[in-house]
Structures are given as structure tokens and as C-alpha cells.
Short mmCIF file of C-alpha atoms (C1' of nucleotides) in Angstrom, two decimals:
data_model
loop_
_atom_site.label_atom_id
_atom_site.label_comp_id
_atom_site.label_asym_id
_atom_site.label_seq_id
_atom_site.Cartn_x
_atom_site.Cartn_y
_atom_site.Cartn_z
CA VAL A 1 11.91 -10.62 51.91
CA VAL A 2 12.64 -10.99 48.24
CA ALA A 3 12.58 -14.62 47.33
CA ALA A 4 15.20 -14.51 44.65
CA ASP A 5 15.01 -18.24 44.14
CA ARG A 6 11.36 -18.00 43.29
CA ILE A 7 11.95 -15.85 40.27
CA ALA A 8 11.11 -17.63 37.07
CA THR A 9 9.11 -20.41 38.59
CA GLY A 10 9.09 -22.38 35.38
CA ASP A 11 7.09 -22.65 32.22
CA ASP A 12 3.40 -22.05 32.57
CA VAL A 13 2.50 -25.22 30.77
CA PHE A 14 0.97 -28.44 31.96
CA ARG A 15 -0.44 -31.73 30.80
CA SER A 16 -4.17 -32.11 30.41
CA GLY A 17 -4.08 -34.80 33.08
CA GLU A 18 -2.99 -32.37 35.72
CA ILE A 19 -5.90 -30.14 34.86
CA MET A 20 -8.43 -32.91 35.14
CA GLU A 21 -6.99 -34.14 38.40
CA ALA A 22 -7.22 -30.68 39.89
CA LEU A 23 -10.78 -30.31 38.71
CA GLY A 24 -11.70 -33.61 40.28
CA ARG A 25 -10.04 -32.65 43.53
CA ALA A 26 -12.08 -29.44 43.50
CA GLY A 27 -15.26 -31.46 43.19
CA TYR A 28 -16.15 -30.77 39.59
CA ARG A 29 -17.34 -33.36 37.12
CA LEU A 30 -14.83 -34.76 34.70
CA THR A 31 -16.76 -34.41 31.50
CA ARG A 32 -15.88 -35.06 27.89
CA ALA A 33 -15.99 -31.33 27.15
CA ARG A 34 -13.68 -30.42 29.97
CA ARG A 35 -11.26 -33.09 28.92
CA ALA A 36 -11.27 -31.63 25.43
CA VAL A 37 -10.58 -28.16 26.74
CA ALA A 38 -7.84 -29.47 29.01
CA GLU A 39 -6.19 -31.21 26.08
CA ALA A 40 -6.42 -28.11 23.96
CA ILE A 41 -4.79 -26.09 26.69
CA GLY A 42 -2.09 -28.73 26.99
CA GLU A 43 -1.23 -28.12 23.34
CA GLN A 44 -0.75 -24.39 23.81
CA ARG A 45 2.79 -23.20 24.20
CA GLY A 46 2.02 -19.76 25.53
CA HIS A 47 -0.95 -17.59 26.13
CA PHE A 48 -4.12 -18.50 24.33
CA THR A 49 -7.53 -17.11 23.61
CA ALA A 50 -10.87 -18.81 23.93
CA GLU A 51 -10.97 -18.92 20.16
CA GLN A 52 -7.70 -20.84 20.00
CA ILE A 53 -8.97 -23.42 22.46
CA LEU A 54 -12.12 -23.76 20.46
CA SER A 55 -10.35 -24.49 17.21
CA ALA A 56 -7.67 -26.62 18.82
CA ALA A 57 -10.42 -28.83 20.17
CA GLN A 58 -12.16 -28.98 16.81
CA SER A 59 -9.02 -30.03 14.99
CA ARG A 60 -8.70 -32.92 17.42
CA HIS A 61 -12.17 -34.28 16.67
CA ALA A 62 -13.21 -33.24 20.15
CA ALA A 63 -15.38 -30.28 19.31
CA VAL A 64 -16.78 -28.27 22.15
CA ALA A 65 -19.37 -25.56 22.08
CA ARG A 66 -18.09 -22.02 22.15
CA ALA A 67 -20.04 -21.28 25.31
CA THR A 68 -18.52 -24.28 27.02
CA VAL A 69 -15.02 -23.06 26.32
CA PHE A 70 -15.79 -19.82 28.09
CA ARG A 71 -17.45 -21.62 30.96
CA SER A 72 -14.51 -23.99 31.32
CA LEU A 73 -11.96 -21.21 31.28
CA ASP A 74 -13.86 -19.40 33.98
CA LEU A 75 -13.90 -22.58 35.99
CA LEU A 76 -10.19 -23.15 35.58
CA ASP A 77 -9.59 -19.58 36.57
CA GLU A 78 -11.59 -20.10 39.75
CA VAL A 79 -9.58 -23.18 40.56
CA GLY A 80 -6.40 -21.24 39.89
CA LEU A 81 -5.15 -23.27 36.95
CA VAL A 82 -5.26 -20.47 34.44
CA GLU A 83 -5.24 -16.74 34.71
CA ARG A 84 -6.34 -13.91 32.48
CA VAL A 85 -3.74 -11.62 31.05
CA ASP A 86 -4.56 -8.42 29.24
CA LEU A 87 -2.16 -8.14 26.37
CA PRO A 88 -0.77 -4.73 25.46
CA SER A 89 -3.10 -4.77 22.46
CA GLY A 90 -6.07 -4.91 24.78
CA GLU A 91 -6.86 -8.50 23.86
CA HIS A 92 -7.86 -10.87 26.60
CA ALA A 93 -5.83 -14.01 26.75
CA TRP A 94 -5.16 -16.75 29.25
CA VAL A 95 -2.04 -18.40 30.53
CA GLY A 96 -1.62 -21.57 32.51
CA CYS A 97 -0.38 -21.11 36.02
CA GLY A 98 1.91 -24.11 36.25
CA ALA A 99 2.35 -25.62 39.67
CA SER A 100 2.60 -22.53 41.80
CA ARG A 101 -0.72 -21.53 43.23
CA ASP A 102 0.71 -18.51 45.04
CA HIS A 103 0.45 -14.91 44.13
CA HIS A 104 2.53 -14.44 41.04
CA HIS A 105 2.81 -12.71 37.73
CA HIS A 106 3.58 -13.69 34.19
CA LEU A 107 6.39 -12.95 31.84
CA VAL A 108 4.98 -13.35 28.38
CA CYS A 109 6.92 -13.63 25.13
CA SER A 110 5.59 -10.98 22.83
CA ARG A 111 6.43 -13.05 19.78
CA CYS A 112 5.50 -16.67 20.52
CA GLY A 113 3.36 -16.12 23.57
CA ARG A 114 5.30 -18.56 25.72
CA SER A 115 5.05 -17.51 29.32
CA VAL A 116 6.82 -18.22 32.55
CA GLY A 117 5.63 -17.43 36.01
CA ILE A 118 7.55 -15.06 38.18
CA GLY A 119 7.14 -15.00 41.92
CA ASP A 120 6.78 -11.98 44.09
CA VAL A 121 10.00 -10.35 43.06
CA GLY A 122 9.75 -7.68 45.71
CA ILE A 123 7.01 -5.55 44.32
CA GLY A 124 5.08 -5.88 47.53
CA GLN A 125 7.91 -4.17 49.30
CA LEU A 126 8.07 -1.39 46.75
CA LEU A 127 4.37 -0.85 47.06
CA GLU A 128 4.60 -0.41 50.79
CA GLY A 129 6.59 2.71 50.07
CA VAL A 130 4.03 3.84 47.55
CA ALA A 131 1.27 3.30 50.09
CA LEU A 132 3.05 5.41 52.65
CA ARG A 133 3.63 8.30 50.32
CA SER A 134 0.30 8.27 48.55
CA GLY A 135 -1.91 7.56 51.54
CA TYR A 136 -3.68 4.84 49.59
CA ARG A 137 -4.41 1.55 51.29
CA ILE A 138 -3.13 -0.80 48.64
CA GLU A 139 -5.19 -3.93 48.13
CA SER A 140 -3.92 -5.59 45.00
CA HIS A 141 -1.75 -5.13 42.00
CA ARG A 142 -1.23 -6.66 38.64
CA LEU A 143 2.07 -6.80 36.90
CA GLU A 144 2.40 -8.03 33.38
CA VAL A 145 5.79 -8.23 31.78
CA PHE A 146 6.39 -8.62 28.08
CA GLY A 147 9.53 -9.42 26.18
CA LEU A 148 11.24 -11.97 24.00
CA CYS A 149 11.83 -15.46 25.31
CA PRO A 150 15.36 -16.85 24.94
CA ALA A 151 14.48 -18.73 21.77
CA CYS A 152 12.79 -15.79 20.07
CA ALA A 153 15.50 -13.38 21.19
CA THR A 154 18.27 -15.25 19.41
CA ARG A 155 16.29 -16.14 16.33
CA PRO A 156 15.40 -12.92 14.43
CA VAL B 1 18.15 4.55 40.09
CA VAL B 2 15.00 4.56 42.13
CA ALA B 3 13.44 7.99 42.03
CA ALA B 4 11.76 7.89 45.38
CA ASP B 5 10.71 11.49 45.07
CA ARG B 6 8.75 10.72 41.96
CA ILE B 7 6.39 8.42 43.74
CA ALA B 8 2.82 9.69 43.76
CA THR B 9 3.17 12.29 41.06
CA GLY B 10 -0.20 13.79 41.83
CA ASP B 11 -3.81 13.36 40.94
CA ASP B 12 -4.52 12.22 37.43
CA VAL B 13 -7.03 14.91 36.78
CA PHE B 14 -6.94 17.98 34.63
CA ARG B 15 -9.01 20.80 33.27
CA SER B 16 -10.50 20.53 29.83
CA GLY B 17 -8.44 23.52 28.79
CA GLU B 18 -5.21 21.66 29.29
CA ILE B 19 -6.46 18.92 27.04
CA MET B 20 -7.40 21.27 24.26
CA GLU B 21 -4.11 23.11 24.49
CA ALA B 22 -2.19 19.90 24.22
CA LEU B 23 -4.25 18.81 21.25
CA GLY B 24 -3.58 22.10 19.53
CA ARG B 25 0.11 21.84 20.21
CA ALA B 26 0.06 18.38 18.67
CA GLY B 27 -1.47 19.81 15.52
CA TYR B 28 -4.99 18.52 15.85
CA ARG B 29 -8.10 20.55 15.19
CA LEU B 30 -9.93 22.00 18.14
CA THR B 31 -13.43 20.92 17.32
CA ARG B 32 -16.69 21.23 19.16
CA ALA B 33 -16.81 17.47 19.71
CA ARG B 34 -13.31 17.30 21.15
CA ARG B 35 -14.10 20.17 23.44
CA ALA B 36 -17.14 18.29 24.68
CA VAL B 37 -15.11 15.17 25.32
CA ALA B 38 -12.43 17.19 27.08
CA GLU B 39 -15.02 18.77 29.33
CA ALA B 40 -16.57 15.43 30.11
CA ILE B 41 -13.17 14.07 31.05
CA GLY B 42 -12.58 17.11 33.21
CA GLU B 43 -15.66 16.17 35.20
CA GLN B 44 -14.44 12.68 35.95
CA ARG B 45 -12.85 12.12 39.29
CA GLY B 46 -11.19 8.84 38.55
CA HIS B 47 -11.13 6.31 35.82
CA PHE B 48 -13.88 6.45 33.28
CA THR B 49 -15.30 4.46 30.45
CA ALA B 50 -16.25 5.62 26.98
CA GLU B 51 -19.84 5.21 28.01
CA GLN B 52 -19.41 7.59 30.93
CA ILE B 53 -17.89 10.23 28.70
CA LEU B 54 -20.73 9.80 26.27
CA SER B 55 -23.42 10.37 28.86
CA ALA B 56 -21.51 13.10 30.66
CA ALA B 57 -21.39 14.99 27.38
CA GLN B 58 -25.08 14.42 26.73
CA SER B 59 -26.11 15.70 30.14
CA ARG B 60 -24.21 18.88 29.38
CA HIS B 61 -26.13 19.58 26.17
CA ALA B 62 -22.97 18.86 24.25
CA ALA B 63 -23.87 15.50 22.79
CA VAL B 64 -21.22 13.70 20.83
CA ALA B 65 -21.56 10.62 18.69
CA ARG B 66 -20.53 7.40 20.31
CA ALA B 67 -17.95 6.77 17.61
CA THR B 68 -16.43 10.17 18.16
CA VAL B 69 -15.90 9.43 21.83
CA PHE B 70 -13.90 6.37 20.93
CA ARG B 71 -11.96 8.24 18.29
CA SER B 72 -11.21 11.07 20.69
CA LEU B 73 -10.05 8.76 23.42
CA ASP B 74 -7.72 7.02 21.01
CA LEU B 75 -6.38 10.39 20.00
CA LEU B 76 -5.81 11.49 23.57
CA ASP B 77 -4.10 8.21 24.24
CA GLU B 78 -1.76 8.81 21.31
CA VAL B 79 -0.93 12.25 22.62
CA GLY B 80 -0.33 10.75 26.05
CA LEU B 81 -3.09 12.57 27.89
CA VAL B 82 -5.01 9.49 28.88
CA GLU B 83 -4.13 5.87 29.22
CA ARG B 84 -6.06 2.65 29.21
CA VAL B 85 -6.27 0.63 32.36
CA ASP B 86 -7.66 -2.84 32.54
CA LEU B 87 -9.64 -3.08 35.72
CA PRO B 88 -9.53 -6.29 37.73
CA SER B 89 -13.03 -7.00 36.47
CA GLY B 90 -11.74 -7.08 32.92
CA GLU B 91 -13.41 -3.81 32.01
CA HIS B 92 -11.53 -1.31 29.94
CA ALA B 93 -11.35 2.12 31.44
CA TRP B 94 -9.25 5.21 30.98
CA VAL B 95 -7.42 7.47 33.35
CA GLY B 96 -5.98 10.90 32.78
CA CYS B 97 -2.24 11.10 32.91
CA GLY B 98 -1.86 14.46 34.63
CA ALA B 99 1.26 16.38 33.79
CA SER B 100 3.86 13.66 33.68
CA ARG B 101 4.42 12.32 30.23
CA ASP B 102 7.05 9.80 31.34
CA HIS B 103 6.72 6.12 31.80
CA HIS B 104 4.51 5.64 34.78
CA HIS B 105 1.77 3.58 36.31
CA HIS B 106 -1.49 4.25 38.04
CA LEU B 107 -2.75 3.70 41.50
CA VAL B 108 -6.50 3.45 41.23
CA CYS B 109 -9.02 3.65 44.03
CA SER B 110 -11.15 0.57 43.84
CA ARG B 111 -14.11 2.37 45.35
CA CYS B 112 -14.29 5.82 43.81
CA GLY B 113 -11.95 5.32 40.88
CA ARG B 114 -9.77 8.28 41.74
CA SER B 115 -6.27 7.65 40.49
CA VAL B 116 -2.83 9.03 41.06
CA GLY B 117 0.21 8.48 38.94
CA ILE B 118 3.22 6.72 40.35
CA GLY B 119 6.62 7.07 38.79
CA ASP B 120 9.09 4.30 38.11
CA VAL B 121 9.31 3.08 41.67
CA GLY B 122 12.15 0.74 40.90
CA ILE B 123 10.39 -1.98 39.03
CA GLY B 124 12.77 -1.59 36.16
CA GLN B 125 15.56 -2.56 38.46
CA LEU B 126 13.69 -5.58 39.75
CA LEU B 127 12.97 -6.68 36.23
CA GLU B 128 16.62 -6.61 35.33
CA GLY B 129 17.04 -9.41 37.80
CA VAL B 130 14.11 -11.26 36.32
CA ALA B 131 15.59 -10.87 32.85
CA LEU B 132 18.89 -12.33 33.96
CA ARG B 133 17.33 -15.35 35.58
CA SER B 134 14.68 -16.09 33.02
CA GLY B 135 16.72 -15.39 29.91
CA TYR B 136 13.91 -13.24 28.55
CA ARG B 137 14.76 -9.94 26.93
CA ILE B 138 12.24 -7.74 28.69
CA GLU B 139 10.66 -5.07 26.54
CA SER B 140 7.81 -3.60 28.52
CA HIS B 141 5.70 -4.06 31.57
CA ARG B 142 2.45 -2.87 32.95
CA LEU B 143 1.75 -2.40 36.59
CA GLU B 144 -1.66 -1.56 37.85
CA VAL B 145 -2.21 -1.02 41.52
CA PHE B 146 -5.58 -0.98 43.21
CA GLY B 147 -6.58 0.09 46.66
CA LEU B 148 -8.54 2.61 48.66
CA CYS B 149 -7.69 6.27 48.39
CA PRO B 150 -7.22 8.17 51.66
CA ALA B 151 -10.77 9.48 51.62
CA CYS B 152 -12.40 6.13 50.93
CA ALA B 153 -10.14 4.34 53.38
CA THR B 154 -11.29 6.41 56.34
CA ARG B 155 -14.94 6.56 55.38
CA PRO B 156 -16.45 3.05 55.51
"C1'" DT C 1 -11.00 26.09 -0.02
"C1'" DT C 2 -9.70 21.67 1.37
"C1'" DA C 3 -8.18 18.32 4.34
"C1'" DT C 4 -10.01 16.73 8.70
"C1'" DA C 5 -13.33 15.46 11.70
"C1'" DT C 6 -18.17 14.21 12.60
"C1'" DG C 7 -22.54 11.75 12.76
"C1'" DC C 8 -25.09 7.98 11.75
"C1'" DA C 9 -26.14 3.33 11.32
"C1'" DA C 10 -24.71 -0.89 10.26
"C1'" DA C 11 -21.29 -4.34 10.99
"C1'" DC C 12 -18.27 -6.68 14.14
"C1'" DG C 13 -16.10 -9.68 17.49
"C1'" DC C 14 -16.15 -11.45 21.75
"C1'" DT C 15 -18.77 -13.05 25.57
"C1'" DT C 16 -23.00 -14.32 27.96
"C1'" DT C 17 -27.65 -16.24 28.45
"C1'" DG C 18 -31.96 -19.11 28.28
"C1'" DC C 19 -33.48 -23.31 27.75
"C1'" DA C 20 -34.09 -28.05 26.40
"C1'" DT C 21 -31.25 -32.11 26.49
"C1'" DC C 22 -27.52 -35.03 28.02
"C1'" DA C 23 -24.50 -37.73 30.94
"C1'" DC C 24 -21.41 -38.00 35.13
"C1'" DG C 25 -21.37 -39.80 39.58
"C1'" DC D 1 -31.64 -41.35 39.09
"C1'" DG D 2 -30.90 -36.42 39.83
"C1'" DT D 3 -28.19 -32.60 39.42
"C1'" DG D 4 -24.84 -30.42 37.16
"C1'" DA D 5 -22.93 -29.74 32.48
"C1'" DT D 6 -23.61 -29.14 27.54
"C1'" DG D 7 -25.04 -27.49 23.04
"C1'" DC D 8 -27.30 -24.35 20.39
"C1'" DA D 9 -28.83 -20.14 18.91
"C1'" DA D 10 -30.02 -15.76 20.11
"C1'" DA D 11 -29.13 -11.72 22.65
"C1'" DG D 12 -25.84 -8.37 24.58
"C1'" DC D 13 -22.04 -5.31 24.86
"C1'" DG D 14 -18.41 -2.52 23.74
"C1'" DT D 15 -16.04 -1.09 19.81
"C1'" DT D 16 -15.12 -0.19 14.85
"C1'" DT D 17 -16.17 1.02 10.05
"C1'" DG D 18 -17.95 3.14 5.66
"C1'" DC D 19 -19.60 6.92 3.84
"C1'" DA D 20 -21.89 11.24 3.10
"C1'" DT D 21 -21.83 15.68 5.36
"C1'" DA D 22 -20.11 19.44 8.06
"C1'" DT D 23 -16.38 22.38 9.69
"C1'" DA D 24 -11.84 24.15 11.45
"C1'" DA D 25 -7.99 26.30 9.67
#
DNA sequence: TTATATGCAAACGCTTTGCATCACG
DNA sequence: CGTGATGCAAAGCGTTTGCATATAA
């Protein structure tokens, strides 16, 4: 049941081109603003906030309206290219979802924000037990894991 | 390692008295406002927002300032009596933590909000594997589980 | 008596909205 | 061309802060 080989499905980073292609495939217009947001996301190494995308775009001479950043992120979320994470601080951030479109979770570096996807490491199985004992009919779960990435762990 | 018997540690609900006692033990003043917040929390059946506490207090003729509600919730969080949950919608809510002061997670009813605590069901163990494979030094994790409680599951 | 906690109102930060304009397809 | 997307600015929320006042211990 546990797909051990699906653990650590790779860095949650992608090129802006991939984003635009996916948007096109989903039937959305490939606009200048969306390209700018896609490029800004491509520059991010880890999780990012709407604010970061906004200023990344500005510093590239590809300014986008604040509202458009939010609208684009929502769109990308719908398409499954990014996903919201709630940081321990309570902040809302986003991470790219790499290639895997399946149910998965994120392992986020608490220093640099770099994130990797992790597959279903067997939590579903654990939760079956919880369901039995609690009587709840479990519908969904969210797991967010925080720690230091290899680079940040060695470099103090 | 897996404490199967600690699954479903009981309803995350308590009487206002327990809250006040714990606050006193922690060396905080037992004020009228905190009593009002404690009572409002006691009325909640599941997760609750600051806004709900505010209006619950008002409808009891024990009005509290909005700011005080936030300050009290932060305090109760510090003491470990309540905990923030990020609902799937992105909303911030709180749940009581019942008796257990250990590391735990919450199983929240997505209809009525009722929540029960679940102990460390073995996720720590799973994450050791993830740490090995990913190279990350895992520091913390948050698991939030949503579903229908027994009552809501049977009553459509 | 004195440090703590409260109330109030204003400030804040993030996110959304309405609406006229723009541009992708 | 026509519809969907954008920009702008204003509104909306939830949350925090500063400060004078009240109050628990």
C-alpha cells in the first residue's frame, strides 16, 4: 500500500513554460500578465506569497496588478499547478506542485522555503484506523511538514 | 512506537471552569473578560472563530472587546488550552485541546465543527522514512483531518 | 498599591470587488 | 469581433496596536 518509491517526488519547482502550457491545455488565455506571473513563480526557490510574486514581476519590468496576482494564483491552484500551504506562523503561502498531480503533501524548508513533494506515505492507512476508532467518516486531510533542507541543515 | 490506544483522545470540549483554573495555575489574572471568553468557548461545540466568541459573549450580557478576544485566544494558545486550525477554506479557527497537553492533532467534523483530538498515530515514524529519503531534517508537522462525525454521518 | 489587563478606535495587511478598458483567440 | 482578462482604486475582513483607564492580586 505504501508507495515507498513515491516519497520525495522531487523539487516543487518548474519553468514558466510548463505553467503556460498547462494553462493553455486547460483552455485559459495565455496573456501577458499570466506569463509574468508564471515567470515570477519560476524564479521562486521555495514557497512564495502573493506579495513576492508581485514584486518579482515588477523587478523584471513585467509589472502586474496586485489583483491579477491573486486571480492568477487562484487559477493555478484550480489547475493544480500550485497549492496553498499555511505556514506555522499562520501566513498563507503557495508552493508549486511539480509534475505530480496526485494527492500529495509538501515538505517545506523552514529556513529557505524550498519545498519537495511527498507522496501518500501511508497516512491514508493510518487514518483508516483513526476512522474506525473515532467513528468519524474521514473525508480529507492535510499534512504539512517543516524542517531544514539538506543545504540549510549543513550550513548553520 | 505507535500508541494505538491514544487514538481519539476524546472530545475537544471543556467547561469554562477548567479554563480559568488552568489560567490561574499558569499565573494569569482571572478577570471578568477572561471568564466571559472562557464561558463562550465552553458553549462552542466544535471549532470556533474569534468572531463567534465575540458574539457568544455579547449574547450572554458579558460583552468583551474584540481586541480582548484575540488577546485571550492567544493566551489560551500559549497555555495549550486551544489551538489554531486552518480550515480547508483558508479560514482560521480554534479548537479546544481537551485534557491532553501532548503533541496531537485534530479530527474536525466538516459539518458541525465538532472535533476530537487524535494522538500521535504513528506519523512520526512515517516521517522518519521521509527524512531519510529526502535528506531534510524534519522539525515539525501539522496534520489536520476533516470528515463527518458519527452524528452528522448518519443524519443526512 | 501596582503591575496587568481592558476598552476603544484607529491603523494595518492581505485579499476581494466593481467597473471601465484592453487584448487574446 | 466578442468574450474573457486586466488594471485601478476602493471596499472588506480579520487582526493588531497605542494609549488612557480600570482592576485583580
